């Protein structure tokens, strides 16, 4: 028998008057700037989403949660919600003291009365909570490489929630959702957790779940932090909104959850259940590989695909939410419908498109069939992920002074402008040094700053769909690699090594600099008195000795065509 979770849930906020007073007093306290993950956690702590927690975990609660999935008082709680800080900050705080917790703009959101300070055993936390101390797991990687080394614990006094400027009308606190369900007379509510755009399989699954549980449906996607590499939440919410009218309006509600996921599979499923109970739900859909982190460093799954369902079932009564379990949904061609994998009959043809395949089709501008997704969703995804030939990219020339970088870069720029379609920006070495880096010299440190500046500007151009052509010497491999990483988050990075030999550059000596360098009148001159680390694996290598500029630029164009960055011209 399901009891509706309708009565208000305790929040950690003080009254408006007290908040104004506390804010004033707290400005004197040592203060900690919350990380993006801590900002998500504190919002759910304060609004009751993490009820029964009253703050960041104390050491006793933390150790108990890590070891046995329970708080020290025995209440079921699978996820350590901890305030990780730097050593430097920890040194300024002692148990018994209050600290102010601030958002990135410095606004005080809460006061924490510190009761505990300790150095956690992160290896143990990784093994117990996430199942392995393997940095292929995004939360383990976070634990070791992002989270601070010291944890602080203690109760929180809430002053104000973190501010959101996006999709405000679609964000509900647990009490707002509970009030909505009361108002609508909804007593049985099944929640659907997701971090992906909704395709037809998900819609079919949610329809079936609501029917099976005889419940109303809450589409409750996570918009806080999900798995690195996921579709950003802005795009996803537009996708959810695009399919909302395919659900009966009177029975379905969409609400956004600002949760920072940990991808902890079975433990995460239990945690999600508790969070949904706090949000007034009575049922929760747990599918195949719920909150799965992908493959471990040996290429195997971290968790059994149905382990989440098993752990949830085991604790169902304590969670206080009934599980609606689902097998993987697949499209059966002969029946032209979606079915759970275990209901497919022998001989039936199953059609499926994996996440990787979907990304490939988007990237290459290929068809995405209607049986797989809704045209409205596909249109949103195509807007966000245009095919490569419409995405921004960077061509990064590197080579000795006088090797011909600028000349080829200029020719390339003109050729790309002739083709049209995307704005082209040339960041030539000399021009950059005049406008962006005029205070810099040629020491290793200054050259690195210069190249990073170029990389930053190129990454912004790439992100916004333009073409950046860079032509600095960029003598250091590590700095070139850093620039590549900056840019590849947004688009392709095409490294072109202009491999004209030193002798040829010196023979040309177009600016007369080699002569001065040989005479010792210019210090730290690349190739003469300063190193040039030859690129090991550039996308392209060209030697301009005896070659026409036009021919060299053409080599680059061919490479871009081959990489799908510019559309092949029809004959
Ligand atoms: S770096 O190393 O990438 O920061 O260099 P870059 O910004 O491309 O600047 C190279 C141009 O500056 C002139 N120049 C020197 N180059 C190398 N070493 C020293 N010490 C030096 N001093 C001045 C030179 O004209 C380079 O222009 P290019 O276009 O490469 O010939």
PDB file of N, CA and C in Angstrom, residues 272-319:
ATOM      1  N   UNK A 272      18.699   8.187  -5.369  1.00  0.00           N
ATOM      2  CA  UNK A 272      17.678   8.821  -6.205  1.00  0.00           C
ATOM      3  C   UNK A 272      16.273   8.549  -5.670  1.00  0.00           C
ATOM      4  N   UNK A 273      16.074   7.339  -5.166  1.00  0.00           N
ATOM      5  CA  UNK A 273      14.753   6.982  -4.610  1.00  0.00           C
ATOM      6  C   UNK A 273      14.425   7.852  -3.399  1.00  0.00           C
ATOM      7  N   UNK A 274      15.401   7.991  -2.501  1.00  0.00           N
ATOM      8  CA  UNK A 274      15.184   8.814  -1.303  1.00  0.00           C
ATOM      9  C   UNK A 274      14.901  10.268  -1.693  1.00  0.00           C
ATOM     10  N   UNK A 275      15.641  10.751  -2.677  1.00  0.00           N
ATOM     11  CA  UNK A 275      15.446  12.147  -3.126  1.00  0.00           C
ATOM     12  C   UNK A 275      14.041  12.309  -3.704  1.00  0.00           C
ATOM     13  N   UNK A 276      13.591  11.303  -4.475  1.00  0.00           N
ATOM     14  CA  UNK A 276      12.249  11.392  -5.071  1.00  0.00           C
ATOM     15  C   UNK A 276      11.170  11.301  -4.012  1.00  0.00           C
ATOM     16  N   UNK A 277      11.410  10.496  -2.970  1.00  0.00           N
ATOM     17  CA  UNK A 277      10.419  10.469  -1.886  1.00  0.00           C
ATOM     18  C   UNK A 277      10.311  11.871  -1.285  1.00  0.00           C
ATOM     19  N   UNK A 278      11.466  12.496  -1.062  1.00  0.00           N
ATOM     20  CA  UNK A 278      11.448  13.856  -0.510  1.00  0.00           C
ATOM     21  C   UNK A 278      10.695  14.827  -1.413  1.00  0.00           C
ATOM     22  N   UNK A 279      10.700  14.542  -2.711  1.00  0.00           N
ATOM     23  CA  UNK A 279       9.986  15.407  -3.652  1.00  0.00           C
ATOM     24  C   UNK A 279       8.518  14.982  -3.816  1.00  0.00           C
ATOM     25  N   UNK A 280       8.052  14.101  -2.956  1.00  0.00           N
ATOM     26  CA  UNK A 280       6.631  13.767  -2.942  1.00  0.00           C
ATOM     27  C   UNK A 280       6.226  12.625  -3.847  1.00  0.00           C
ATOM     28  N   UNK A 281       7.185  11.880  -4.395  1.00  0.00           N
ATOM     29  CA  UNK A 281       6.827  10.781  -5.306  1.00  0.00           C
ATOM     30  C   UNK A 281       6.578   9.488  -4.526  1.00  0.00           C
ATOM     31  N   UNK A 282       5.816   8.613  -5.122  1.00  0.00           N
ATOM     32  CA  UNK A 282       5.513   7.331  -4.477  1.00  0.00           C
ATOM     33  C   UNK A 282       6.160   6.161  -5.223  1.00  0.00           C
ATOM     34  N   UNK A 283       6.502   6.397  -6.485  1.00  0.00           N
ATOM     35  CA  UNK A 283       7.092   5.337  -7.310  1.00  0.00           C
ATOM     36  C   UNK A 283       8.299   5.908  -8.054  1.00  0.00           C
ATOM     37  N   UNK A 284       9.212   4.992  -8.408  1.00  0.00           N
ATOM     38  CA  UNK A 284      10.417   5.456  -9.099  1.00  0.00           C
ATOM     39  C   UNK A 284      10.842   4.420 -10.139  1.00  0.00           C
ATOM     40  N   UNK A 285      11.135   4.913 -11.337  1.00  0.00           N
ATOM     41  CA  UNK A 285      11.542   3.993 -12.410  1.00  0.00           C
ATOM     42  C   UNK A 285      13.040   3.717 -12.306  1.00  0.00           C
ATOM     43  N   UNK A 286      13.390   2.445 -12.218  1.00  0.00           N
ATOM     44  CA  UNK A 286      14.804   2.068 -12.252  1.00  0.00           C
ATOM     45  C   UNK A 286      14.988   1.162 -13.466  1.00  0.00           C
ATOM     46  N   UNK A 287      15.773   1.641 -14.399  1.00  0.00           N
ATOM     47  CA  UNK A 287      15.955   0.885 -15.641  1.00  0.00           C
ATOM     48  C   UNK A 287      17.245   0.090 -15.618  1.00  0.00           C
ATOM     49  N   UNK A 288      17.652  -0.302 -16.810  1.00  0.00           N
ATOM     50  CA  UNK A 288      18.891  -1.049 -16.949  1.00  0.00           C
ATOM     51  C   UNK A 288      20.064  -0.101 -16.715  1.00  0.00           C
ATOM     52  N   UNK A 289      21.052  -0.541 -15.973  1.00  0.00           N
ATOM     53  CA  UNK A 289      22.288   0.219 -15.752  1.00  0.00           C
ATOM     54  C   UNK A 289      21.999   1.639 -15.256  1.00  0.00           C
ATOM     55  N   UNK A 290      21.147   1.716 -14.235  1.00  0.00           N
ATOM     56  CA  UNK A 290      20.751   3.023 -13.688  1.00  0.00           C
ATOM     57  C   UNK A 290      21.988   3.785 -13.191  1.00  0.00           C
ATOM     58  N   UNK A 291      22.138   5.043 -13.630  1.00  0.00           N
ATOM     59  CA  UNK A 291      23.264   5.911 -13.226  1.00  0.00           C
ATOM     60  C   UNK A 291      24.609   5.195 -13.378  1.00  0.00           C
ATOM     61  N   UNK A 292      24.768   4.492 -14.476  1.00  0.00           N
ATOM     62  CA  UNK A 292      26.002   3.744 -14.734  1.00  0.00           C
ATOM     63  C   UNK A 292      27.124   4.679 -15.193  1.00  0.00           C
ATOM     64  N   UNK A 293      28.366   4.406 -14.737  1.00  0.00           N
ATOM     65  CA  UNK A 293      29.496   5.275 -15.074  1.00  0.00           C
ATOM     66  C   UNK A 293      30.219   4.885 -16.358  1.00  0.00           C
ATOM     67  N   UNK A 294      29.766   3.851 -17.058  1.00  0.00           N
ATOM     68  CA  UNK A 294      30.494   3.398 -18.253  1.00  0.00           C
ATOM     69  C   UNK A 294      31.504   2.324 -17.881  1.00  0.00           C
ATOM     70  N   UNK A 295      32.525   2.196 -18.713  1.00  0.00           N
ATOM     71  CA  UNK A 295      33.492   1.107 -18.540  1.00  0.00           C
ATOM     72  C   UNK A 295      34.624   1.490 -17.588  1.00  0.00           C
ATOM     73  N   UNK A 296      35.175   0.488 -16.900  1.00  0.00           N
ATOM     74  CA  UNK A 296      36.339   0.734 -16.032  1.00  0.00           C
ATOM     75  C   UNK A 296      37.620   0.704 -16.874  1.00  0.00           C
ATOM     76  N   UNK A 297      38.776   0.856 -16.199  1.00  0.00           N
ATOM     77  CA  UNK A 297      40.001   0.991 -16.994  1.00  0.00           C
ATOM     78  C   UNK A 297      40.409  -0.328 -17.654  1.00  0.00           C
ATOM     79  N   UNK A 298      39.720  -1.425 -17.332  1.00  0.00           N
ATOM     80  CA  UNK A 298      39.984  -2.686 -18.046  1.00  0.00           C
ATOM     81  C   UNK A 298      38.958  -2.919 -19.154  1.00  0.00           C
ATOM     82  N   UNK A 299      38.111  -1.890 -19.364  1.00  0.00           N
ATOM     83  CA  UNK A 299      37.119  -2.005 -20.430  1.00  0.00           C
ATOM     84  C   UNK A 299      35.885  -2.812 -20.035  1.00  0.00           C
ATOM     85  N   UNK A 300      35.714  -3.058 -18.713  1.00  0.00           N
ATOM     86  CA  UNK A 300      34.523  -3.824 -18.274  1.00  0.00           C
ATOM     87  C   UNK A 300      33.546  -2.877 -17.582  1.00  0.00           C
ATOM     88  N   UNK A 301      32.275  -3.336 -17.473  1.00  0.00           N
ATOM     89  CA  UNK A 301      31.286  -2.528 -16.757  1.00  0.00           C
ATOM     90  C   UNK A 301      31.652  -2.446 -15.286  1.00  0.00           C
ATOM     91  N   UNK A 302      31.418  -1.287 -14.669  1.00  0.00           N
ATOM     92  CA  UNK A 302      31.662  -1.161 -13.224  1.00  0.00           C
ATOM     93  C   UNK A 302      30.664  -2.000 -12.430  1.00  0.00           C
ATOM     94  N   UNK A 303      29.399  -1.979 -12.899  1.00  0.00           N
ATOM     95  CA  UNK A 303      28.346  -2.677 -12.141  1.00  0.00           C
ATOM     96  C   UNK A 303      27.571  -3.593 -13.077  1.00  0.00           C
ATOM     97  N   UNK A 304      26.994  -4.632 -12.492  1.00  0.00           N
ATOM     98  CA  UNK A 304      26.084  -5.469 -13.249  1.00  0.00           C
ATOM     99  C   UNK A 304      24.892  -4.597 -13.657  1.00  0.00           C
ATOM    100  N   UNK A 305      24.404  -4.718 -14.898  1.00  0.00           N
ATOM    101  CA  UNK A 305      23.361  -3.788 -15.352  1.00  0.00           C
ATOM    102  C   UNK A 305      22.089  -3.803 -14.490  1.00  0.00           C
ATOM    103  N   UNK A 306      21.826  -4.901 -13.798  1.00  0.00           N
ATOM    104  CA  UNK A 306      20.601  -4.950 -12.986  1.00  0.00           C
ATOM    105  C   UNK A 306      20.874  -4.884 -11.480  1.00  0.00           C
ATOM    106  N   UNK A 307      22.139  -4.568 -11.107  1.00  0.00           N
ATOM    107  CA  UNK A 307      22.487  -4.476  -9.673  1.00  0.00           C
ATOM    108  C   UNK A 307      21.726  -3.340  -8.993  1.00  0.00           C
ATOM    109  N   UNK A 308      21.476  -2.258  -9.740  1.00  0.00           N
ATOM    110  CA  UNK A 308      20.762  -1.113  -9.160  1.00  0.00           C
ATOM    111  C   UNK A 308      19.342  -1.524  -8.776  1.00  0.00           C
ATOM    112  N   UNK A 309      18.701  -2.278  -9.666  1.00  0.00           N
ATOM    113  CA  UNK A 309      17.330  -2.729  -9.359  1.00  0.00           C
ATOM    114  C   UNK A 309      17.327  -3.625  -8.119  1.00  0.00           C
ATOM    115  N   UNK A 310      18.344  -4.500  -8.031  1.00  0.00           N
ATOM    116  CA  UNK A 310      18.391  -5.430  -6.888  1.00  0.00           C
ATOM    117  C   UNK A 310      18.563  -4.692  -5.571  1.00  0.00           C
ATOM    118  N   UNK A 311      19.506  -3.757  -5.537  1.00  0.00           N
ATOM    119  CA  UNK A 311      19.755  -3.026  -4.296  1.00  0.00           C
ATOM    120  C   UNK A 311      18.537  -2.182  -3.901  1.00  0.00           C
ATOM    121  N   UNK A 312      17.910  -1.605  -4.903  1.00  0.00           N
ATOM    122  CA  UNK A 312      16.717  -0.780  -4.620  1.00  0.00           C
ATOM    123  C   UNK A 312      15.623  -1.661  -4.020  1.00  0.00           C
ATOM    124  N   UNK A 313      15.400  -2.804  -4.648  1.00  0.00           N
ATOM    125  CA  UNK A 313      14.340  -3.725  -4.202  1.00  0.00           C
ATOM    126  C   UNK A 313      14.573  -4.131  -2.750  1.00  0.00           C
ATOM    127  N   UNK A 314      15.835  -4.415  -2.450  1.00  0.00           N
ATOM    128  CA  UNK A 314      16.208  -4.837  -1.094  1.00  0.00           C
ATOM    129  C   UNK A 314      15.831  -3.791  -0.037  1.00  0.00           C
ATOM    130  N   UNK A 315      15.905  -2.504  -0.431  1.00  0.00           N
ATOM    131  CA  UNK A 315      15.673  -1.424   0.537  1.00  0.00           C
ATOM    132  C   UNK A 315      14.385  -0.668   0.269  1.00  0.00           C
ATOM    133  N   UNK A 316      13.538  -1.249  -0.573  1.00  0.00           N
ATOM    134  CA  UNK A 316      12.337  -0.536  -1.025  1.00  0.00           C
ATOM    135  C   UNK A 316      11.496   0.005   0.131  1.00  0.00           C
ATOM    136  N   UNK A 317      11.269  -0.840   1.152  1.00  0.00           N
ATOM    137  CA  UNK A 317      10.389  -0.432   2.256  1.00  0.00           C
ATOM    138  C   UNK A 317      10.980   0.774   2.985  1.00  0.00           C
ATOM    139  N   UNK A 318      12.286   0.715   3.219  1.00  0.00           N
ATOM    140  CA  UNK A 318      12.926   1.812   3.942  1.00  0.00           C
ATOM    141  C   UNK A 318      12.970   3.095   3.117  1.00  0.00           C
ATOM    142  N   UNK A 319      13.176   2.938   1.802  1.00  0.00           N
ATOM    143  CA  UNK A 319      13.209   4.130   0.941  1.00  0.00           C
ATOM    144  C   UNK A 319      11.835   4.807   0.981  1.00  0.00           C
TER     145      UNK A 319
END
